[in-house]
Amino acid sequence: MALSGDFRIGSGVSWLWLYVKWTATPNKGGNYSDVKADVYIQRSGGSSAYNLTNNNLFINIDGNGDTFSVGFDLRNQTSQFLASRTIRVNHNGDGSKTFGISVSYPTGIGGIGTPSGSKSFTLDDIPRAYGFNYSSDTVQYDSPVTLLVFGNGSGNKANVYFNIGGKEVLAYSNAPFDTNFAVIPKLSDFASITPNAAAALGYIIVKTFDPSGQFIGGEQKLFTFMIPSSIVPSISNVDQTELVSKIKNVTGSSTLYIANLSQIQLTTNASGVYGSTIKEYNVSVAGLSFTSTSNTQVIDLSQYNVGTGLITATITVTDSRGRTAASNVTLNVQAYSPPMLKNFKVTRNMDLNTTINIVKTVAVSSIKNGATEKNSYTVVTKYKKTVDTAWITAKTETNTSANFALTGMAIESSYDVQVTITDQLSVPVPVKSSVPSIFMIMSWSATTVGIGKAAEQGVLDIAGKLSDIYVGGISLLDLQRPINSVYQSFDPTDPSILFGGTWNRIAKGQTLIGVNESDTDFATAGKTGGEKTRALVIGSPGSSEIGGYMSGREATGWGLTSSSPGFGNRALIVNGDYTNNVTSAPHNNLQPYITLYIWRRIA
């Protein structure tokens, strides 16, 4: 092996020949040598001298040839340079190389002919880069991967690098040979390069340097670098507040909520980690799920029933890598119903006919901030003669309700009594009852006949309720509103006060549907069903499905999830199979409606 050499090519006479001298300049990093060949024509000192005009000199190095038009004149010299050629000769993969040089030059001189010849040479080996083996082609950040660098006896140095997304970091300097050792890709070095994926493709590279530090070459292998499952977004806090100003003013708190009335706003303060961003926020409470790309979500308790008491809501955030974090908040929801008047009766005193007795009980929801009652209320009782239009206030009570009597009431007049309960949150609805004039079997005026009372209004003025009046042995109540009939009104007054009989409130928050004997869902009276809210799942009416085909490694490695906004239901398809189903937040399932008080007569 050599980096230079020469040889002679004879002609038709012994005193004239071609002389070839070559040199090689190796490049370790490129694994090649630049080979230069200089060609001379020479003669012996006692021979004849010749000269020649231009002729074609052919020089071939390692199969790469070229022609030079050149002449010579040996009349006053014994040696003349003809031409030089330099060729880049690539070495074999192991750094070895054997090459050949061939030269041909027609002299044009009779008897001398065309000197032509070739010779092979072996170049010095160029030390090559170290190869290596590894334990796994999937590497987790901050976890070791085992390497084995194969020694070749060259005395060169091997360094190990990680290269991910174009960022290269030295992992091990002066690596050992022919023995296992560990290298660790650091999460802090590379995780932020892939903010939208839980994995990245990158390289482990072993670079070889000679003792002087000159780079010789390297070998690299493709790896999948995984972000550990412990790397998730963080939730610093979740702020909650009541959006209904009236409720805040009544309770004296922004975090005390009222069932059926409050609007709870939850604001989640969350952040991604190592470059990821928060892409989705979900609130789960009482079996309901609300998903948004905004960190602020509102739960309208007039639309959703989350229960009462201390209710736990779970807030889950999903970052751009598909990683999640969750935090719980406690919602203080107090039960509430509008105030009701119960057991309301207005009767004349049988002994003092000028006295009207008023019996009433009220039911008012308690709203407390700590131990302090916040839902104060007033009960206003008014009366008037039935034929009059102006009401007279008989009594105003605060935070209490008691029975009392009206005195000095004319025996020949009927009276209306109205009770209105006003608390801090509801719209007051007056409840009215009436008492007839003193009992008379019959009375009359010029235009009215009274039965059981004084004649006051209309053509026929009859005392009592429908249940007190009989026709053909059957009460008007049973004729007009038999048992199991339904009464509807905007007025919350119990129908027993108006008509007699016993009634129960029904269909609270429900619509009414006619019986259909041919449909099992509606075949009998009294069946219930339906949903106020509805969450779509795969295969349910109104759902939609999307998907894409990709390998399982691509899907999980690059952090693909089914969190894209804008779809009530999504599916990720991997190798043709559904791997992830998403249920949307429940949506409002109500048709246009108007609310009424609905009662059913039971006795």
XYZ file of C-alpha atoms in Angstrom:
603
model
C 0.000 0.000 0.000
C 1.267 3.451 -0.843
C 0.361 7.059 -1.413
C 2.735 7.453 -4.447
C 4.459 5.432 -7.133
C 5.773 5.343 -10.704
C 6.277 2.996 -13.622
C 7.809 2.964 -17.128
C 6.070 2.084 -20.421
C 8.422 0.899 -23.165
C 8.280 1.697 -26.921
C 9.529 -0.030 -30.093
C 13.091 0.971 -29.256
C 14.966 0.544 -26.023
C 16.143 4.103 -25.708
C 12.637 5.779 -25.706
C 9.859 5.258 -23.124
C 6.949 6.906 -21.216
C 7.382 7.569 -17.521
C 4.306 7.817 -15.205
C 4.552 9.247 -11.710
C 1.497 9.379 -9.401
C 0.596 10.698 -5.934
C -2.565 10.257 -3.805
C -4.045 12.706 -1.280
C -6.566 10.913 1.007
C -9.674 12.512 2.547
C -10.678 10.665 5.699
C -14.098 12.209 6.114
C -15.059 11.698 2.487
C -13.491 8.244 2.188
C -11.740 9.125 -1.071
C -8.299 10.005 -2.460
C -7.419 12.545 -5.104
C -4.967 10.696 -7.397
C -2.689 12.740 -9.667
C -0.771 11.131 -12.548
C 2.085 13.033 -14.340
C 3.211 11.590 -17.697
C 6.705 12.208 -19.178
C 8.452 11.084 -22.370
C 12.127 10.185 -21.862
C 15.157 8.937 -23.811
C 18.533 7.592 -22.922
C 21.452 9.982 -23.211
C 23.163 8.320 -26.193
C 20.139 7.761 -28.316
C 18.890 9.734 -31.247
C 16.978 12.929 -30.585
C 13.511 13.345 -31.937
C 10.741 15.880 -31.946
C 7.067 15.649 -32.859
C 4.186 17.991 -33.292
C 0.958 17.419 -31.414
C -0.481 13.944 -31.043
C -3.178 12.409 -28.761
C -2.003 11.298 -25.307
C -4.594 9.124 -23.458
C -4.495 8.883 -19.632
C -6.931 6.673 -17.685
C -7.103 6.595 -13.857
C -9.415 4.073 -12.170
C -11.513 3.771 -15.339
C -11.795 7.523 -15.889
C -9.975 8.521 -19.088
C -9.158 11.711 -20.955
C -7.195 12.701 -24.084
C -4.582 15.448 -24.340
C -3.199 16.885 -27.609
C 0.506 17.300 -26.942
C 3.886 17.197 -28.781
C 7.472 16.718 -27.627
C 11.001 17.750 -28.544
C 13.866 15.659 -27.184
C 16.596 17.160 -29.325
C 18.112 19.194 -26.488
C 16.828 17.243 -23.467
C 16.354 13.687 -22.305
C 12.974 14.116 -20.514
C 9.871 16.198 -21.191
C 6.648 16.535 -19.238
C 3.634 15.757 -21.440
C 0.437 16.068 -19.323
C -1.078 15.654 -15.869
C -4.502 14.291 -14.815
C -6.139 14.288 -11.361
C -9.096 12.026 -10.560
C -11.091 11.584 -7.318
C -10.965 7.911 -6.472
C -13.605 6.680 -4.026
C -12.474 4.033 -1.547
C -14.449 0.983 -0.643
C -16.740 1.007 2.373
C -13.983 -0.443 4.547
C -11.551 2.278 3.424
C -9.481 0.055 1.084
C -8.833 0.783 -2.585
C -6.901 -0.708 -5.518
C -6.839 1.294 -8.742
C -5.141 1.249 -12.115
C -3.396 3.769 -14.392
C -3.122 3.235 -18.137
C -1.353 5.474 -20.688
C -1.188 5.394 -24.508
C 0.731 7.838 -26.797
C 1.311 7.406 -30.581
C 4.769 8.919 -31.311
C 4.314 9.040 -35.074
C 7.958 7.903 -35.478
C 8.590 4.874 -37.606
C 9.981 1.915 -35.732
C 8.981 3.390 -32.364
C 5.218 2.844 -32.626
C 2.761 3.650 -29.808
C 4.008 3.241 -26.222
C 1.047 1.850 -24.246
C 0.717 0.217 -20.841
C -1.050 0.068 -17.455
C -0.367 -0.876 -13.863
C -2.388 -1.365 -10.665
C -1.638 0.100 -7.234
C -3.126 -0.295 -3.750
C -3.729 2.858 -1.753
C -3.337 3.179 1.974
C -6.612 2.301 3.756
C -8.644 5.263 5.044
C -9.849 4.596 8.611
C -13.640 4.436 8.572
C -16.451 5.443 10.926
C -17.472 3.126 13.748
C -20.689 1.155 13.426
C -23.021 0.456 16.360
C -25.940 -1.613 17.565
C -28.769 -0.711 19.970
C -31.289 -2.264 22.343
C -34.528 -0.750 20.971
C -35.611 1.603 18.227
C -38.175 3.236 20.535
C -36.661 5.473 23.181
C -38.370 7.333 26.012
C -36.992 10.709 26.998
C -35.035 10.659 30.281
C -34.727 6.867 30.022
C -31.567 5.002 28.934
C -31.040 3.220 25.626
C -28.192 0.717 25.414
C -25.616 1.056 22.620
C -22.706 -1.114 21.495
C -20.055 0.579 19.306
C -17.987 -1.856 17.260
C -14.244 -1.229 17.563
C -12.034 -1.434 14.463
C -8.607 -0.955 15.965
C -8.052 2.381 14.233
C -7.414 4.308 17.429
C -10.047 6.867 16.498
C -12.550 8.428 18.867
C -16.335 7.895 18.813
C -18.894 10.421 20.094
C -22.640 9.754 20.386
C -25.232 12.394 19.463
C -29.018 12.727 19.409
C -30.516 14.635 16.477
C -34.252 15.391 16.617
C -35.939 17.959 14.435
C -32.541 19.239 13.317
C -31.367 19.897 16.871
C -28.212 17.932 17.684
C -27.003 17.311 21.236
C -23.879 15.443 22.392
C -24.958 12.468 24.479
C -21.648 10.634 25.128
C -18.065 11.681 24.487
C -15.297 9.150 23.753
C -17.590 6.145 23.795
C -16.191 2.711 24.759
C -15.871 -0.024 22.140
C -17.276 -3.533 22.089
C -19.066 -3.088 25.421
C -22.601 -1.997 26.287
C -23.161 1.506 27.607
C -26.215 3.745 28.092
C -27.143 7.101 26.615
C -30.155 9.166 27.743
C -32.075 11.633 25.569
C -33.122 14.506 27.810
C -36.704 15.673 27.878
C -35.543 19.221 28.507
C -33.473 19.176 25.296
C -36.066 17.936 22.831
C -39.674 17.829 24.122
C -40.493 21.383 23.030
C -39.583 20.469 19.442
C -42.826 18.452 19.195
C -45.501 20.543 20.947
C -48.307 18.782 19.076
C -47.186 15.177 19.338
C -46.232 12.719 22.046
C -43.469 11.244 19.905
C -40.889 12.338 17.344
C -38.703 10.651 14.777
C -35.011 11.378 15.166
C -31.550 9.888 14.995
C -28.869 8.440 17.207
C -25.546 9.223 15.515
C -22.097 7.807 16.236
C -19.453 10.169 14.813
C -15.818 9.124 14.375
C -12.873 11.519 14.831
C -9.175 10.871 14.381
C -6.757 11.638 17.245
C -6.276 15.178 15.948
C -10.011 15.815 16.105
C -10.674 15.632 12.358
C -14.113 14.257 11.535
C -13.833 10.976 9.680
C -17.435 9.895 9.273
C -20.530 8.783 11.099
C -23.307 6.258 11.216
C -26.895 7.168 12.124
C -30.018 5.157 12.828
C -33.650 6.275 12.947
C -35.418 6.108 16.301
C -38.832 7.019 17.752
C -38.442 9.257 20.791
C -41.420 9.139 23.170
C -42.506 11.746 25.706
C -43.254 9.912 28.990
C -46.904 9.519 29.917
C -46.189 11.446 33.118
C -45.704 14.636 31.080
C -49.172 16.184 31.179
C -50.567 19.726 31.210
C -51.124 21.492 34.502
C -54.171 23.183 36.016
C -53.195 25.972 38.390
C -56.729 26.781 39.537
C -60.378 26.856 38.501
C -62.301 30.048 39.239
C -66.056 29.830 39.760
C -68.639 32.592 39.932
C -72.373 33.238 39.743
C -73.342 35.211 36.646
C -76.854 36.155 37.784
C -76.449 39.469 39.597
C -79.737 39.148 41.466
C -78.669 35.860 43.005
C -75.301 37.286 44.079
C -77.052 40.264 45.660
C -79.445 38.012 47.562
C -76.925 35.430 48.779
C -74.072 37.882 49.353
C -71.765 35.382 47.659
C -70.477 34.768 44.134
C -70.022 31.037 44.774
C -73.399 30.093 46.237
C -75.755 28.793 43.565
C -79.506 28.280 43.334
C -81.005 25.249 41.588
C -83.083 26.060 38.499
C -81.908 29.692 38.493
C -78.133 30.095 38.636
C -75.635 30.386 35.823
C -72.320 28.961 37.000
C -69.248 30.223 35.179
C -66.102 28.095 35.483
C -62.804 29.546 34.272
C -59.932 27.073 34.077
C -56.379 28.390 34.290
C -54.249 25.703 32.674
C -51.030 25.516 30.691
C -49.212 23.032 28.520
C -45.736 21.736 29.207
C -42.620 21.653 27.020
C -44.262 23.696 24.296
C -47.719 22.074 24.233
C -50.875 24.195 24.324
C -54.323 23.565 25.760
C -56.744 22.564 22.998
C -59.864 21.419 24.869
C -61.638 21.958 28.172
C -64.260 19.587 29.567
C -66.505 19.959 32.597
C -68.153 16.812 33.937
C -70.795 17.169 36.645
C -73.751 15.029 37.719
C -73.430 12.774 34.676
C -73.362 15.731 32.280
C -70.406 16.627 30.076
C -69.613 20.038 28.583
C -66.705 20.403 26.128
C -65.274 23.580 24.640
C -62.122 25.057 23.161
C -62.564 28.002 25.536
C -61.313 27.943 29.097
C -64.555 29.589 30.246
C -67.742 27.523 30.394
C -71.188 28.341 31.729
C -73.547 25.777 33.247
C -77.090 27.145 33.115
C -79.027 25.523 35.969
C -82.283 26.585 34.329
C -81.392 24.066 31.610
C -79.475 21.393 33.526
C -80.178 19.674 36.822
C -76.928 18.952 38.651
C -78.576 18.224 42.008
C -78.256 20.134 45.255
C -75.756 20.244 48.074
C -72.001 20.166 47.669
C -71.588 18.966 44.086
C -68.235 17.887 42.637
C -67.408 19.069 39.125
C -64.385 17.606 37.337
C -62.513 19.823 34.890
C -60.329 17.981 32.374
C -57.966 19.758 29.986
C -56.416 18.184 26.891
C -53.233 19.594 25.401
C -51.950 19.564 21.842
C -50.216 16.232 22.465
C -53.477 14.625 23.527
C -52.342 14.474 27.164
C -54.874 15.277 29.891
C -54.981 16.667 33.418
C -57.972 16.937 35.737
C -58.990 18.979 38.753
C -62.085 18.920 40.945
C -64.063 21.882 42.225
C -66.954 21.865 44.676
C -70.163 23.677 43.734
C -72.518 24.727 46.533
C -75.983 24.396 44.992
C -79.008 25.120 47.191
C -82.467 23.797 46.448
C -85.131 26.348 45.611
C -88.797 26.434 44.674
C -91.016 29.501 44.282
C -93.067 30.219 47.416
C -96.402 28.440 47.685
C -99.590 29.096 49.613
C -100.911 25.934 51.255
C -104.115 25.065 53.142
C -105.644 28.375 52.108
C -109.238 28.651 53.358
C -111.556 31.618 53.646
C -114.818 31.057 55.610
C -117.398 33.041 57.494
C -117.519 32.601 61.208
C -120.685 30.600 61.848
C -121.317 32.431 65.106
C -120.193 35.911 64.065
C -121.402 36.225 60.517
C -119.686 39.585 60.103
C -116.274 37.904 60.663
C -114.323 36.148 57.920
C -111.666 33.669 59.050
C -108.517 33.362 56.913
C -106.436 30.187 57.256
C -103.145 30.023 55.384
C -99.779 28.314 55.450
C -96.846 29.348 53.301
C -93.892 27.337 52.050
C -90.776 29.391 51.289
C -87.377 27.937 50.347
C -84.540 28.645 52.720
C -81.374 30.124 51.237
C -78.488 30.357 53.663
C -75.035 31.836 53.468
C -73.411 30.006 56.319
C -75.901 30.255 59.187
C -77.516 33.441 57.865
C -80.903 33.202 56.187
C -80.918 35.231 52.985
C -84.352 34.541 51.520
C -86.592 36.975 53.409
C -90.226 37.189 52.330
C -93.432 39.090 52.850
C -97.031 37.888 52.904
C -99.601 40.487 51.891
C -103.321 39.738 52.421
C -105.904 41.906 50.680
C -109.672 41.774 50.386
C -112.566 43.418 48.565
C -116.226 42.951 47.961
C -116.642 40.696 44.972
C -118.508 43.384 43.080
C -115.807 45.989 43.763
C -112.545 46.536 41.851
C -110.259 48.125 44.460
C -108.393 45.917 46.928
C -107.907 46.792 50.597
C -104.718 45.652 52.369
C -105.687 43.725 55.463
C -102.299 42.603 56.715
C -98.596 42.597 55.722
C -96.353 39.982 57.378
C -92.572 39.657 57.139
C -90.904 36.249 57.346
C -93.998 34.753 58.947
C -97.577 33.840 58.168
C -100.455 33.452 60.582
C -104.217 32.882 60.485
C -106.341 35.900 61.256
C -109.882 37.235 60.935
C -111.507 40.128 59.087
C -114.278 41.729 61.129
C -117.157 44.002 60.208
C -117.821 42.251 56.928
C -121.308 42.833 55.579
C -123.460 39.730 55.716
C -125.199 40.534 52.446
C -121.940 40.768 50.443
C -119.520 38.229 49.061
C -115.819 38.938 49.523
C -112.658 38.038 47.603
C -109.469 37.462 49.599
C -106.079 37.583 47.893
C -102.748 36.468 49.357
C -99.434 37.349 47.685
C -96.103 35.883 48.820
C -92.984 37.729 47.693
C -89.527 36.293 48.348
C -86.120 37.477 47.066
C -85.961 35.493 43.841
C -89.393 34.703 42.417
C -92.026 36.702 40.612
C -94.977 37.028 43.020
C -98.213 35.294 41.969
C -101.343 36.239 43.927
C -103.667 33.468 45.096
C -107.356 34.300 45.467
C -110.317 32.754 47.248
C -113.854 33.934 47.860
C -116.461 33.736 50.599
C -120.171 34.186 49.880
C -122.599 36.365 51.715
C -124.327 34.918 54.764
C -126.310 31.802 54.032
C -129.814 32.390 52.779
C -132.015 29.740 51.276
C -132.997 32.212 48.601
C -132.928 35.900 47.970
C -133.512 38.096 45.022
C -133.248 41.554 43.651
C -134.649 43.166 40.548
C -132.021 41.389 38.360
C -130.526 38.551 40.428
C -131.726 35.440 42.219
C -129.494 34.236 45.030
C -129.468 30.619 46.266
C -127.766 29.919 49.573
C -126.620 33.538 49.728
C -127.665 37.081 49.122
C -128.367 37.962 45.516
C -125.420 40.081 44.387
C -124.342 39.495 40.796
C -125.366 37.814 37.608
C -128.742 36.302 36.911
C -128.197 33.358 39.251
C -125.880 33.780 42.236
C -125.261 30.411 43.946
C -123.239 29.875 47.116
C -120.636 27.135 47.397
C -118.182 25.374 45.114
C -118.957 22.986 42.258
C -118.795 20.151 44.760
C -121.640 21.757 46.728
C -124.058 22.046 43.813
C -125.942 18.974 42.604
C -127.886 18.339 39.431
C -129.850 15.129 39.168
C -128.128 13.784 42.240
C -124.645 14.362 40.830
C -122.412 17.234 41.910
C -121.399 19.764 39.300
C -117.785 18.929 40.203
C -118.295 15.307 39.153
C -120.181 16.375 36.047
C -117.616 18.965 34.913
C -114.371 17.736 36.441
C -114.673 14.041 37.285
C -111.933 12.072 39.085
C -108.790 11.721 36.853
C -109.653 14.861 34.923
C -106.878 17.451 34.438
C -106.973 21.153 35.212
C -104.416 23.600 33.768
C -103.858 27.216 34.746
C -101.316 30.006 34.921
C -102.560 30.471 38.528
C -100.933 28.198 41.151
C -104.093 28.092 43.300
C -104.997 24.531 44.296
C -108.196 23.601 42.378
C -109.682 22.235 45.601
C -109.998 25.847 46.727
C -111.817 26.748 43.543
C -113.935 23.682 42.836
C -113.679 21.301 45.786
C -112.398 17.744 45.604
C -108.784 16.605 46.076
C -106.110 17.377 43.484
C -102.433 16.516 42.936
C -99.876 18.506 40.960
C -98.607 16.470 37.997
C -96.304 16.783 34.950
C -93.770 19.078 36.615
C -91.340 19.950 33.823
C -93.054 17.475 31.472
C -95.146 17.819 28.333
C -98.462 16.039 27.723
C -98.882 13.436 24.941
C -102.116 11.728 23.866
C -102.553 7.977 24.332
C -101.933 5.898 21.204
C -102.964 2.278 21.737
C -101.041 1.139 18.643
C -97.716 2.507 19.945
C -96.252 0.705 22.966
C -94.497 3.877 24.093
C -97.830 5.710 24.396
C -100.321 2.844 24.772
C -101.592 3.668 28.298
C -102.240 6.791 30.324
C -99.663 7.882 32.857
C -96.532 6.603 31.071
C -93.444 8.825 31.291
C -90.278 9.136 29.241
C -88.082 11.410 27.172
C -84.961 13.457 27.933
C -84.467 17.149 28.597
C -80.882 16.924 27.311
C -79.291 14.445 24.935
C -75.672 13.391 24.359
C -74.821 11.921 20.947
C -72.703 8.784 20.691
C -71.469 6.811 17.686
C -74.433 5.285 15.893
C -77.092 7.450 17.524
C -79.376 9.578 15.330
C -77.805 12.940 14.605
C -74.251 11.806 15.287
C -71.456 12.102 12.766
C -68.308 10.049 12.300
C -64.974 11.055 10.902
C -61.742 9.165 10.608
C -58.516 8.644 8.745
C -56.425 5.576 7.959
C -52.946 5.433 9.373
C -50.670 3.040 11.163
C -50.979 2.532 14.876
C -47.434 3.879 15.340
C -48.303 7.061 13.465
C -51.485 7.560 15.470
C -50.044 7.014 18.915
C -46.523 8.168 18.154
C -47.590 11.561 16.865
C -50.204 12.185 19.555
C -53.264 12.073 17.275
C -56.520 12.326 19.193
C -60.200 12.863 18.483
C -60.313 16.302 20.107
C -60.880 18.499 17.045
C -63.613 21.049 17.780
C -66.753 21.294 15.723
C -67.922 17.689 15.809
C -70.487 16.359 18.263
C -68.974 12.910 17.850
C -65.666 11.791 16.424
C -63.812 8.526 15.857
C -60.131 7.964 15.162
C -59.543 5.057 12.808
C -56.269 3.168 13.103
C -55.613 0.290 10.666
C -59.290 0.420 9.770
C -60.564 0.017 13.363
C -62.215 2.547 15.617
C -59.897 3.187 18.523
C -61.399 6.222 20.184
C -65.042 7.209 20.520
C -66.044 10.642 21.777
C -69.356 11.499 23.390
C -70.430 15.085 22.929
C -71.640 17.377 25.656
C -75.397 16.973 26.221
C -77.376 19.374 24.067
C -80.766 20.964 24.639
C -83.483 18.553 23.525
C -86.528 20.774 24.215
C -89.202 21.766 21.731
C -90.687 25.293 22.053
C -92.815 25.323 25.219
C -94.900 27.349 27.652
C -95.265 26.411 31.319
C -98.526 25.934 33.236
C -99.670 24.558 36.567
C -101.224 21.145 35.889
C -103.415 19.300 38.387
C -105.114 15.888 38.390
C -108.239 15.247 40.458
C -107.756 12.132 42.610
C -110.851 12.316 44.882
